XYZ file of C-alpha atoms in Angstrom:
379
model
C -0.013 -0.026 0.005
C 1.259 3.429 -0.853
C 1.442 5.938 1.964
C -1.836 7.695 2.609
C -1.423 11.263 3.865
C -3.675 13.870 5.462
C -2.615 17.479 5.965
C -3.650 19.021 9.317
C -2.852 21.867 11.671
C -1.728 20.324 14.950
C -0.860 22.506 17.947
C -0.778 25.538 15.688
C 1.743 24.102 13.222
C 1.279 22.310 9.861
C 1.614 18.529 10.188
C 1.004 15.351 8.218
C -0.879 12.329 9.442
C 0.120 9.280 7.370
C -0.128 5.517 7.330
C 1.027 2.553 5.188
C 0.929 -1.210 5.558
C 2.907 -1.261 8.738
C 2.759 2.047 10.670
C 0.938 5.254 11.459
C 3.015 8.419 11.705
C 2.649 12.099 12.575
C 5.294 14.460 11.102
C 5.762 18.182 10.837
C 5.004 19.357 7.301
C 8.212 19.720 5.269
C 10.315 17.962 7.904
C 11.629 14.441 8.200
C 11.357 14.568 11.965
C 8.703 12.204 13.281
C 6.545 13.317 16.248
C 4.753 9.955 16.475
C 5.458 6.565 14.902
C 3.512 3.456 15.985
C 2.770 0.074 14.383
C -0.522 0.104 12.491
C -2.055 -2.544 14.723
C -1.799 -0.138 17.660
C -4.299 2.276 16.070
C -7.441 2.011 18.280
C -9.984 4.261 16.658
C -10.445 7.627 14.937
C -13.092 10.291 15.267
C -13.819 13.410 13.294
C -16.168 16.303 12.682
C -16.455 18.406 9.503
C -12.847 19.647 9.818
C -11.390 18.107 13.006
C -9.729 14.732 13.400
C -8.465 12.726 16.394
C -6.647 9.383 16.078
C -6.274 7.327 19.274
C -3.294 4.953 19.379
C -1.170 2.957 21.842
C 2.355 4.299 22.092
C 5.309 3.357 24.273
C 6.176 5.680 27.108
C 9.210 4.241 28.815
C 8.421 0.585 29.430
C 4.653 1.043 29.331
C 2.045 1.363 26.578
C -0.181 4.401 27.009
C -3.070 5.738 25.000
C -2.084 8.799 22.939
C -4.442 11.082 20.967
C -3.090 12.738 17.816
C -5.467 15.536 16.817
C -5.668 18.559 14.633
C -7.723 20.648 12.215
C -7.817 19.307 8.619
C -6.646 21.829 5.988
C -9.148 23.160 3.543
C -7.625 21.194 0.656
C -8.084 17.814 2.426
C -11.523 18.291 4.003
C -13.233 16.583 1.103
C -11.407 13.284 1.605
C -11.333 13.243 5.433
C -14.004 10.567 5.730
C -12.423 8.378 3.106
C -8.990 8.674 4.737
C -10.315 7.650 8.132
C -12.175 4.662 6.718
C -9.044 3.538 4.898
C -6.970 3.929 8.103
C -9.359 1.857 10.202
C -9.784 -0.852 7.466
C -6.012 -1.191 7.334
C -5.601 -1.241 11.126
C -8.297 -3.867 11.705
C -7.804 -5.940 8.596
C -8.264 -9.640 9.195
C -9.101 -9.445 12.882
C -12.864 -9.691 12.908
C -12.674 -13.187 14.357
C -10.223 -11.952 16.946
C -12.705 -9.210 17.981
C -15.430 -11.854 18.359
C -13.172 -14.039 20.560
C -12.149 -10.946 22.594
C -15.780 -10.011 23.115
C -16.615 -13.588 24.176
C -13.675 -13.555 26.591
C -14.800 -10.262 28.144
C -18.282 -11.733 28.619
C -16.779 -14.802 30.221
C -14.811 -12.609 32.631
C -17.998 -10.765 33.576
C -19.770 -14.067 34.211
C -16.926 -15.417 36.329
C -16.527 -12.262 38.463
C -20.289 -11.578 38.676
C -19.641 -8.275 40.323
C -22.700 -6.952 42.159
C -23.340 -3.229 42.777
C -25.535 -1.666 45.484
C -28.251 0.299 43.714
C -31.365 2.300 44.224
C -33.360 4.189 41.599
C -36.858 5.694 41.329
C -38.370 5.997 37.905
C -41.530 7.675 36.605
C -42.902 4.986 34.304
C -44.545 5.699 30.949
C -45.016 2.016 30.070
C -43.905 -1.198 31.724
C -45.775 -3.847 29.768
C -43.576 -5.663 27.272
C -46.390 -6.761 25.008
C -47.854 -3.247 24.748
C -44.418 -1.777 23.967
C -43.978 -4.339 21.180
C -47.416 -3.420 19.803
C -46.468 0.267 19.934
C -43.277 -0.513 17.966
C -45.243 -2.468 15.355
C -47.712 0.378 15.023
C -44.878 2.837 14.551
C -43.277 0.683 11.814
C -46.655 0.384 10.047
C -47.263 4.135 10.141
C -43.818 4.786 8.659
C -44.414 2.201 5.966
C -47.768 3.670 4.838
C -46.667 7.309 5.276
C -49.219 8.181 7.995
C -46.685 9.111 10.633
C -46.825 12.770 11.729
C -43.773 14.947 10.977
C -41.609 16.041 13.889
C -42.345 19.439 15.491
C -40.328 22.361 14.265
C -37.266 23.035 16.359
C -37.788 25.865 18.796
C -35.391 28.556 19.791
C -32.878 27.143 22.253
C -33.567 28.226 25.808
C -30.622 28.576 28.181
C -32.700 28.720 31.354
C -33.304 25.702 33.530
C -36.767 24.161 33.116
C -39.199 24.195 36.006
C -39.036 21.117 38.170
C -41.918 18.819 37.155
C -41.658 16.123 39.892
C -40.707 16.378 43.530
C -39.335 13.790 45.964
C -42.641 13.817 47.863
C -44.678 12.939 44.758
C -44.601 9.187 44.682
C -47.620 8.602 42.461
C -46.716 6.478 39.402
C -43.099 6.004 40.401
C -41.306 2.668 40.550
C -38.434 2.144 43.017
C -35.766 -0.523 42.412
C -33.374 -0.930 45.332
C -31.798 -4.387 44.941
C -28.145 -5.250 44.132
C -27.640 -5.268 40.342
C -25.192 -6.557 37.725
C -25.732 -3.642 35.339
C -27.967 -0.706 34.549
C -28.711 0.609 31.079
C -30.465 3.853 30.102
C -30.369 5.400 26.647
C -31.937 5.569 23.231
C -31.670 2.914 20.558
C -31.879 -0.880 20.650
C -28.174 -1.792 20.455
C -25.537 -1.318 23.132
C -22.938 -3.075 20.989
C -22.988 -5.044 17.742
C -23.682 -8.305 19.648
C -26.127 -6.973 22.266
C -29.616 -5.732 21.515
C -30.508 -4.511 24.973
C -33.856 -2.854 24.242
C -35.462 -4.197 20.975
C -38.648 -2.059 21.307
C -36.798 1.255 21.352
C -38.318 3.900 19.067
C -36.827 7.197 17.857
C -38.414 10.502 18.736
C -40.925 8.993 21.158
C -39.984 11.370 24.030
C -38.971 8.547 26.405
C -35.729 6.996 27.634
C -35.197 3.219 27.577
C -34.119 1.610 30.868
C -32.932 -1.900 31.691
C -31.964 -2.987 35.231
C -30.370 -6.401 35.644
C -30.724 -7.879 39.151
C -28.009 -10.239 40.427
C -28.589 -13.737 39.122
C -26.730 -17.059 38.770
C -23.880 -17.648 36.384
C -25.905 -20.258 34.620
C -28.691 -17.766 33.818
C -26.059 -15.221 32.760
C -24.686 -17.656 30.268
C -28.138 -18.506 28.994
C -28.783 -14.793 28.244
C -25.758 -14.763 25.845
C -27.709 -16.954 23.347
C -29.568 -14.623 20.987
C -28.333 -11.459 22.708
C -27.668 -9.863 19.340
C -31.419 -10.332 18.511
C -32.772 -9.077 21.845
C -33.708 -12.520 23.219
C -32.804 -11.519 26.757
C -35.575 -8.888 26.739
C -38.190 -11.680 26.662
C -36.688 -13.906 29.357
C -39.314 -14.834 31.928
C -37.303 -13.707 34.925
C -37.969 -11.328 37.793
C -34.238 -10.569 37.807
C -34.413 -8.197 34.809
C -36.727 -5.205 34.518
C -37.097 -2.793 31.659
C -39.299 0.059 30.682
C -39.769 3.580 29.335
C -39.840 6.859 31.255
C -40.452 10.417 30.129
C -37.291 12.024 28.721
C -38.075 15.100 30.772
C -37.427 13.206 33.938
C -33.997 12.067 32.760
C -34.698 8.540 33.897
C -36.312 5.318 32.788
C -38.956 3.224 34.369
C -38.122 -0.423 34.800
C -40.502 -2.578 32.884
C -41.854 -5.346 35.056
C -41.199 -8.345 32.867
C -43.563 -11.047 34.026
C -44.805 -12.344 37.268
C -41.943 -13.312 39.563
C -40.995 -16.895 39.814
C -41.794 -18.437 43.151
C -38.897 -19.779 45.020
C -39.069 -23.542 44.950
C -36.962 -24.399 47.990
C -39.087 -25.821 50.789
C -38.313 -27.590 53.974
C -37.609 -31.281 53.401
C -39.719 -33.788 55.234
C -43.079 -33.245 56.905
C -45.249 -34.437 59.749
C -43.691 -37.180 61.879
C -41.648 -38.553 58.960
C -37.915 -38.499 59.621
C -36.085 -39.092 56.444
C -32.358 -38.926 56.169
C -31.468 -36.385 53.522
C -28.606 -37.446 51.307
C -25.995 -34.805 51.085
C -26.028 -33.332 47.593
C -22.899 -34.186 45.705
C -20.921 -31.116 44.709
C -18.635 -31.586 41.743
C -15.181 -30.133 42.047
C -12.651 -29.544 39.269
C -10.051 -27.884 41.391
C -7.405 -30.551 40.726
C -7.890 -30.289 36.978
C -7.768 -26.522 37.056
C -4.598 -26.639 39.109
C -2.952 -29.063 36.669
C -3.763 -26.831 33.709
C -2.453 -23.793 35.613
C 0.835 -25.546 36.348
C 1.220 -26.474 32.696
C 0.526 -22.963 31.433
C 2.038 -20.825 34.163
C 4.236 -23.044 36.486
C 5.287 -20.094 38.643
C 1.814 -18.708 39.232
C -0.258 -19.598 42.276
C -4.007 -19.241 42.848
C -6.031 -18.218 45.916
C -8.819 -20.381 47.353
C -11.382 -17.764 46.394
C -10.183 -17.611 42.777
C -10.192 -21.429 42.612
C -13.771 -21.490 43.910
C -14.798 -18.958 41.238
C -13.148 -21.005 38.450
C -14.691 -24.227 39.822
C -18.142 -22.691 39.767
C -17.594 -21.374 36.246
C -16.466 -24.745 34.900
C -19.429 -26.410 36.702
C -21.860 -23.970 35.035
C -20.287 -24.589 31.593
C -20.655 -28.349 32.003
C -24.243 -27.966 33.135
C -25.030 -25.879 30.088
C -23.338 -28.328 27.676
C -25.252 -31.263 29.284
C -28.543 -29.338 28.929
C -27.901 -28.489 25.306
C -26.784 -32.056 24.515
C -29.928 -33.491 26.080
C -32.028 -31.153 23.873
C -30.164 -32.316 20.819
C -30.700 -35.980 21.792
C -34.414 -35.294 22.296
C -34.638 -33.654 18.834
C -32.995 -36.800 17.347
C -35.389 -38.999 19.384
C -32.480 -40.753 21.099
C -32.696 -41.989 24.671
C -28.926 -41.724 25.221
C -26.591 -38.798 24.794
C -23.627 -39.718 22.505
C -20.381 -37.970 21.789
C -21.935 -36.450 18.684
C -24.450 -34.487 20.813
C -21.723 -33.428 23.247
C -19.494 -32.148 20.425
C -22.387 -30.299 18.771
C -23.326 -28.704 22.083
C -19.748 -27.504 22.574
C -19.706 -25.995 19.117
C -22.945 -24.137 19.893
C -21.828 -22.805 23.243
C -18.130 -22.094 22.984
C -16.784 -19.577 20.416
C -14.596 -20.466 17.404
C -11.149 -21.874 18.174
C -12.061 -22.497 21.780
C -14.714 -25.054 20.732
C -12.205 -26.819 18.377
C -9.638 -26.985 21.149
C -12.200 -28.327 23.654
C -13.367 -31.037 21.266
C -9.820 -32.039 20.448
C -8.760 -32.335 24.078
C -12.020 -34.112 24.966
C -11.444 -36.662 22.185
C -7.874 -37.319 23.353
C -9.083 -37.883 26.925
C -11.866 -40.308 25.846
C -9.411 -42.224 23.632
C -6.902 -42.439 26.498
C -9.582 -43.558 28.937
C -10.941 -46.232 26.536
C -7.429 -47.526 25.885
C -6.735 -47.816 29.639
C -9.951 -49.582 30.424
C -9.826 -51.946 27.443
């Protein structure tokens, strides 16, 4: 690739932003002296307005990598190709790593599931609508009105007012407010269905409706957290029949969102064992532990690294949840095939469905080796 240049004014002096197949550089115009020179793969992202540009990169400062922002005003002669230059820069910087991004996103999700960090939380919201079915019907009506051209045009923009608006609601006014004060995993408030390309958080969001979308996720088990990852890009989590997640719409003027009560809360199913004069011995539930296997893998990968009891317990719980999910998926596959016994085929298919990309291939390969070794030893 030939060097792609963009002329800017940076810190009051003419400069040139340039990139090629291997690096991104910032130089003073007409000088060979380089102010910034980093490998192309360390370009993080770029942003711009009509004539301003900022490129965020990772650069070495001593022994550490730090985020550096190269910014400036684009010269009049290069304004017309600013958008094209930025697209070419990001295409070159991220070429061939889409799969890597997917794996990284999956890894981050796994970390969140393992840590399951809970936050103390309390919020009061003035609800506009909390019924999921009604909100879906409103969205369908909106799409229909847009399709047949019956939607009303937006109001004309009014002159901007710099004074603060009069307070509409007071702390004493509790009518119509919903209060959520349980520990949560995350809280989302905004406009638009997508939070990221693989997470549709609020599929019934509508533009210009005058409300803010809110989702509050109460603390739940790792197993349920893993289950919500399936179909997250299509908004499947929105329809989960669980009291742990609430969502809703609130007036934009209140700068808050009302949690939508999803469905009736599930009743807890734990009850006292035994009744009347019956005295039955309760068998102690078997708790699977994978600590020894986790420790062996850790010693193979990082022989000099130790692990605390708490960290081992977290990893053990995570592995247990993964195995439960694989077993559940495999049993569904066996039922679809009208089989009474789960075979290795169902297990391998379940692994491919649950684990991402190369991780699934590695798991199947190692699992096959273990089964072969076990069969040879018992034969």
